[in-house]
Amino acid sequence: MKNIIEIKNLHKIYATGIHAIKGVNLDVKEGEFLILLGLSGSGKSTFLRCLNRLIEPTSGDIHIDGEDVIDARGQKLRYIRRKVGMIFQQFNLIKNLSSLTNVLTGKLGYSSLLHSLTFPRQKNDIKIALKNLHRVGLRNYAENKIMNLSGGQQQRVSIARTLMQNPKVILADEPVASLDPATADSVMKYLGELNKKDKITIVCSLHFLSLARKYGSRVVGLKDGEIVFDGTPQEIDKKRFKEIYGEDAQEVEIR
Amino acid sequence: MKKENKLKLSLQAILTDLLFWIYIFGCISFLMDRWFEETIPGLNVVIYGTVATAIVIIFGISIGRKVFLPTKRTNKKWYKTFWGWSIVLILLITFIVGWLLVEVNLYKFFTKFRNAGGIMSGIFDPNFDILTMCLTALAETIYLALLATVFAIPFAFILSFFAARNLMPKTFIGNTVYIIIRTIATLFRSIEAIVWAIIFSVWVGIGPFAGMLALVIHSIAALTKLYSEQIENIDPGPVEAIKATGASTLQTWIFGVVPQIISPYLAFTIYRWDINVRMATIVGFVGGGGIGLLLLQQQQLLRWHNVGVIIWLIAAVVWIMDMVSAKVREKLQGK
């Protein structure tokens, strides 16, 4: 399998002087379901946002699907970003618009300004959007406003939005951290399905080891902006767990 | 405390003391002029002030120090401290100077009520014969306010994006654009609509058009500020998500920002129309046309019964606008 993401010596130093990412080297193979573990503040969110340049890395080298992310400007950056879907802890949907409209925004990377302004009349786009809503089990909620949906439903809408991009990679920033355990598992199931059926590479930060074991094919532990563990989910025993989460941590089982 | 920080605070403290004492001596000079027809020359006021500042600093009883620098907490009552009495002194002297400057005259207030008899009787016995003329002028004012609001919307809408801190990139150009637009908006807003009306009544002639132009300028400035503050308060999440899909900057604004601001924008705009109706009346006084101009004319002709009708009409319109706009805003924000 070829590497779809190649990261070399990535650093991020914020203007405040905080050194969030300290020289991370990481290659992600095509089709992997990579779980990022680490405490809050360990640099997971910053790391994921550097990959599609929502946050500007300070130095280093990132290639996604053979494209140089760091040097990309304007159109080139848009072209890379649309291949990389992103899912957020707070869903980041526009709450006073319908599910359908929110899903359609996933197509913006492919659309000219004029095309995107006429979304309501683009039959083809709407057809694909409805198909993606159907995939996440929300076909009947297309016209519902986001604010009237539950947390789990909202996260599924955001998965449908990402699917509009035809992504090769999905970055998921704690996608289930604001959901209850049962809903969390059902959302992870959809991500697992995209990984298996659609062969989409997934990089997902999580807090729960049980979900990491269930869905992940590889686990990377991040601590203070450095990689402290890289292996299979099964390799994480008590000792490794304490390396990532610190001496005082106890593993909590969910479900 | 950091050294440079302490230096800055000390300077502020000294400056405060200087201003404090120069002001006190300035006031004393004014009072001496009023009461004894003898003034302290301006230069001497500054010299006395500086000397007083030096004295309070030497004795460690300065006001500036109390305000800007950390002092030991004591349980002394305020009236046992020097700074307590300094504040009493400045308040008292300011009040006396103010009383003299404003020419407060309670005798006139209580004994000359009869002078206002004409206008009072006009208000309680309005002359409804001129109602048609008044309604025409009133319509002029309301439409003037409406058009001013409508013309201001597109300009303020576009400007507000460039005056929003969170949308402008943190580069030299981004900062410059932000600062220029914010500064101009603040400047134009601080110039009263009445001043704009004077300028435009010379420019395009006395009449409602001049009034409208005055309100357009003022509304653009005010709405740009309100709108951009609304943009700064949006949830950054959706903007981030839409950027991540590969959308262009303009698409990010249209799909990530606009849906979040549309209903507060409507609420502000209706509120602005409400304000503009009120302002349009005042603007009419200085050549902006409409009901304000009519009021001015009738008042100068001393036709108090006509003035009475106009006052009632203005009150009614302002009251109705206020109620309607409050109701609409409630609906918009509740959504």
XYZ file of C-alpha atoms in Angstrom, chain B:
335
model
C 5.428 44.166 38.260
C 7.425 44.643 35.064
C 9.756 47.608 35.019
C 8.455 49.257 31.827
C 4.908 48.686 33.002
C 5.634 50.474 36.249
C 7.207 53.383 34.370
C 4.111 53.671 32.159
C 1.770 53.617 35.143
C 3.857 56.207 36.981
C 3.725 58.523 33.979
C -0.043 58.085 33.792
C -0.276 58.871 37.506
C 1.768 62.056 37.166
C -0.210 63.155 34.121
C -3.465 62.579 36.003
C -2.249 64.741 38.882
C -1.133 67.484 36.512
C -4.486 67.579 34.729
C -6.296 67.436 38.061
C -4.518 70.450 39.560
C -4.397 72.537 36.388
C -8.137 71.975 36.082
C -8.688 73.034 39.703
C -6.702 76.240 39.232
C -8.457 76.862 35.897
C -11.787 76.674 37.701
C -10.541 78.964 40.474
C -9.443 81.450 37.820
C -12.916 81.362 36.262
C -14.637 81.880 39.605
C -12.360 84.795 40.509
C -13.229 86.390 37.191
C -16.949 86.007 37.845
C -16.939 87.148 41.449
C -14.003 89.553 41.805
C -13.362 90.445 38.157
C -9.787 89.382 38.507
C -8.219 86.481 36.568
C -5.168 84.342 36.985
C -3.221 84.449 33.690
C -3.250 81.124 31.771
C 0.458 80.538 32.227
C 0.155 80.993 35.990
C -2.660 78.440 36.095
C -0.274 75.893 34.590
C 2.523 76.900 36.953
C 0.338 76.671 40.069
C -1.006 73.327 38.882
C 2.505 71.984 38.370
C 3.621 73.205 41.783
C 0.576 71.624 43.454
C 1.329 68.360 41.637
C 4.929 68.465 42.834
C 3.758 69.036 46.394
C 1.263 66.170 46.449
C 3.811 63.829 44.896
C 6.484 64.797 47.416
C 4.060 64.220 50.285
C 2.891 60.958 48.705
C -0.750 61.959 48.690
C -1.341 62.073 44.944
C -4.622 61.019 43.349
C -2.944 59.520 40.264
C -0.927 57.231 42.481
C -4.093 56.070 44.214
C -5.693 55.299 40.842
C -2.839 53.778 38.842
C -0.311 52.340 41.267
C -0.893 49.674 43.871
C -1.091 51.169 47.324
C -1.263 49.586 50.716
C -4.796 48.773 51.745
C -5.690 50.742 54.835
C -8.867 50.859 56.804
C -8.846 54.651 56.892
C -12.230 56.163 56.152
C -12.282 58.215 52.959
C -12.945 61.495 54.778
C -9.753 61.036 56.729
C -7.644 60.867 53.569
C -6.298 63.571 51.332
C -7.489 61.952 48.073
C -11.011 61.681 49.486
C -11.142 65.436 50.023
C -9.518 66.099 46.640
C -12.408 64.314 44.978
C -14.941 66.271 47.028
C -13.125 69.461 46.004
C -13.172 68.672 42.270
C -16.829 67.627 42.304
C -17.898 70.716 44.225
C -15.910 73.154 42.106
C -17.149 71.520 38.895
C -20.739 71.829 40.048
C -20.355 75.529 40.893
C -18.632 76.335 37.586
C -21.300 74.342 35.740
C -24.123 76.201 37.503
C -22.629 79.561 36.468
C -21.858 78.506 32.873
C -25.312 77.052 32.212
C -26.912 80.150 33.751
C -29.190 78.117 35.963
C -31.989 80.418 37.105
C -34.590 78.819 39.340
C -36.430 82.113 39.763
C -37.257 82.242 36.057
C -38.243 78.579 36.020
C -40.850 78.971 38.730
C -42.238 82.426 37.879
C -42.243 82.733 34.085
C -44.471 79.764 33.228
C -46.938 82.120 31.573
C -44.499 82.735 28.661
C -45.049 79.155 27.472
C -48.799 79.598 27.600
C -49.105 79.923 23.816
C -47.457 76.627 22.998
C -49.182 74.845 25.879
C -52.600 75.927 24.745
C -51.599 74.928 21.200
C -50.785 71.416 22.351
C -54.111 71.008 24.158
C -56.119 72.678 21.411
C -54.489 71.610 18.134
C -55.718 73.070 14.876
C -56.789 70.064 12.821
C -57.567 72.189 9.752
C -53.984 71.825 8.594
C -53.983 68.037 9.049
C -53.680 67.313 5.296
C -50.645 69.531 4.967
C -49.089 67.917 8.027
C -49.725 64.384 6.813
C -48.059 65.191 3.489
C -45.010 66.493 5.325
C -45.074 63.498 7.657
C -45.170 61.073 4.727
C -42.169 62.911 3.329
C -40.299 62.321 6.593
C -41.199 58.630 6.875
C -40.301 57.886 3.251
C -37.142 59.922 3.598
C -36.120 57.746 6.534
C -37.077 54.588 4.664
C -35.106 55.456 1.530
C -32.106 56.524 3.603
C -32.153 53.122 5.300
C -32.571 51.217 2.020
C -29.727 53.097 0.328
C -27.458 52.508 3.318
C -27.995 48.724 3.468
C -25.885 47.548 0.487
C -22.958 49.806 1.375
C -22.993 48.838 5.050
C -23.488 45.153 4.171
C -20.367 44.995 2.023
C -18.260 47.246 4.256
C -19.141 45.226 7.353
C -17.226 42.184 6.077
C -14.065 44.243 5.731
C -14.606 45.807 9.150
C -14.842 42.445 10.929
C -11.684 41.435 12.770
C -12.303 37.705 12.397
C -12.688 37.824 8.606
C -9.753 40.081 7.797
C -6.464 38.184 7.481
C -3.867 39.116 10.071
C -1.589 40.560 7.435
C -0.526 44.152 6.837
C -3.147 44.677 4.134
C -5.898 42.981 6.150
C -5.167 45.114 9.210
C -4.933 48.303 7.193
C -8.288 47.739 5.492
C -9.903 46.911 8.839
C -8.494 49.958 10.589
C -9.323 52.389 7.751
C -12.954 51.265 7.471
C -13.483 51.171 11.227
C -11.934 54.630 11.680
C -13.951 56.239 8.893
C -17.157 54.637 10.163
C -16.506 55.884 13.700
C -15.610 59.352 12.436
C -18.714 59.687 10.234
C -20.938 58.365 12.986
C -19.593 60.860 15.481
C -20.526 63.730 13.159
C -24.195 64.331 13.922
C -26.727 63.842 11.125
C -27.701 67.477 11.630
C -24.219 68.580 10.490
C -24.471 66.383 7.381
C -27.880 67.900 6.699
C -26.409 71.417 6.753
C -23.697 70.323 4.316
C -26.136 68.632 1.944
C -28.755 71.386 2.076
C -26.099 73.660 0.637
C -25.001 70.987 -1.827
C -28.343 69.858 -3.297
C -30.625 72.583 -1.913
C -33.040 72.628 1.025
C -35.532 69.773 0.951
C -36.086 66.119 1.763
C -33.327 64.961 -0.593
C -30.694 66.775 1.467
C -32.154 65.215 4.599
C -32.051 61.780 3.030
C -28.406 62.121 2.017
C -27.521 63.175 5.548
C -29.236 60.112 6.988
C -27.681 57.797 4.368
C -24.177 58.810 5.435
C -24.982 58.467 9.095
C -26.790 55.142 8.589
C -23.958 53.609 6.556
C -21.512 54.449 9.324
C -23.781 53.208 12.101
C -24.886 50.028 10.326
C -21.331 49.138 9.285
C -20.355 49.161 12.936
C -23.397 47.191 14.123
C -23.174 44.678 11.268
C -19.454 44.054 11.656
C -19.815 43.519 15.394
C -22.453 40.934 14.553
C -19.998 39.180 12.226
C -17.399 39.182 14.974
C -19.876 37.347 17.202
C -20.705 34.480 14.834
C -19.868 30.868 15.545
C -16.475 30.328 13.856
C -17.149 26.579 13.515
C -19.212 26.573 10.297
C -16.780 29.028 8.692
C -13.924 26.663 9.448
C -15.895 23.684 8.142
C -16.778 25.406 4.889
C -13.200 26.551 4.381
C -12.179 22.904 4.836
C -14.401 21.776 1.947
C -12.184 23.770 -0.423
C -14.522 26.741 -0.771
C -13.101 30.063 -1.956
C -13.006 33.015 0.446
C -16.098 34.590 -1.117
C -17.985 31.263 -0.947
C -16.936 30.882 2.680
C -18.410 34.287 3.457
C -21.619 33.633 1.532
C -22.269 30.144 2.914
C -20.560 30.276 6.314
C -21.094 33.857 7.459
C -24.215 35.243 5.747
C -26.733 32.625 6.985
C -25.607 33.307 10.541
C -26.045 37.076 10.348
C -29.122 37.517 8.204
C -31.724 37.724 10.949
C -29.738 39.965 13.301
C -29.018 42.187 10.281
C -32.745 42.522 9.582
C -33.383 43.364 13.213
C -30.709 46.064 13.196
C -31.955 47.486 9.923
C -35.512 47.873 11.188
C -34.203 49.445 14.360
C -32.188 51.824 12.171
C -35.309 52.831 10.224
C -36.957 53.587 13.530
C -34.007 55.802 14.543
C -33.970 57.427 11.103
C -37.604 58.508 11.400
C -36.746 60.301 14.618
C -33.587 61.803 13.157
C -35.435 62.854 9.997
C -37.602 65.139 12.102
C -34.598 66.888 13.593
C -32.785 66.990 10.262
C -35.822 68.758 8.810
C -35.123 71.681 11.129
C -31.899 72.541 9.353
C -33.179 72.198 5.802
C -33.870 68.498 5.481
C -37.539 68.958 4.560
C -40.520 66.988 5.860
C -42.349 67.492 9.127
C -39.321 69.043 10.822
C -39.204 71.891 8.328
C -42.953 72.455 8.716
C -42.604 72.508 12.493
C -39.847 75.105 12.239
C -41.908 77.326 9.912
C -45.047 77.191 12.054
C -43.046 77.845 15.201
C -41.394 80.912 13.659
C -44.837 82.200 12.618
C -45.918 81.662 16.232
C -48.914 79.567 15.088
C -49.035 77.511 18.264
C -52.197 75.606 17.400
C -50.556 74.328 14.208
C -47.414 73.463 16.164
C -49.673 71.478 18.498
C -50.933 69.226 15.679
C -47.419 68.616 14.432
C -46.130 67.661 17.879
C -48.969 65.163 18.370
C -48.353 63.625 14.940
C -44.616 63.244 15.524
C -45.263 61.662 18.906
C -47.763 59.226 17.381
C -45.433 58.160 14.568
C -42.427 57.695 16.852
C -44.568 55.685 19.255
C -45.965 53.427 16.500
C -42.548 52.918 14.866
C -41.039 52.076 18.215
C -43.697 49.469 18.930
C -43.669 47.907 15.482
C -39.895 47.696 15.326
C -39.724 46.164 18.798
C -42.295 43.533 17.813
C -40.539 42.673 14.555
C -37.164 42.441 16.275
C -38.627 40.176 18.919
C -39.896 37.862 16.175
C -36.563 37.871 14.357
C -34.517 37.132 17.437
C -36.890 34.485 18.703
C -36.497 32.479 15.524
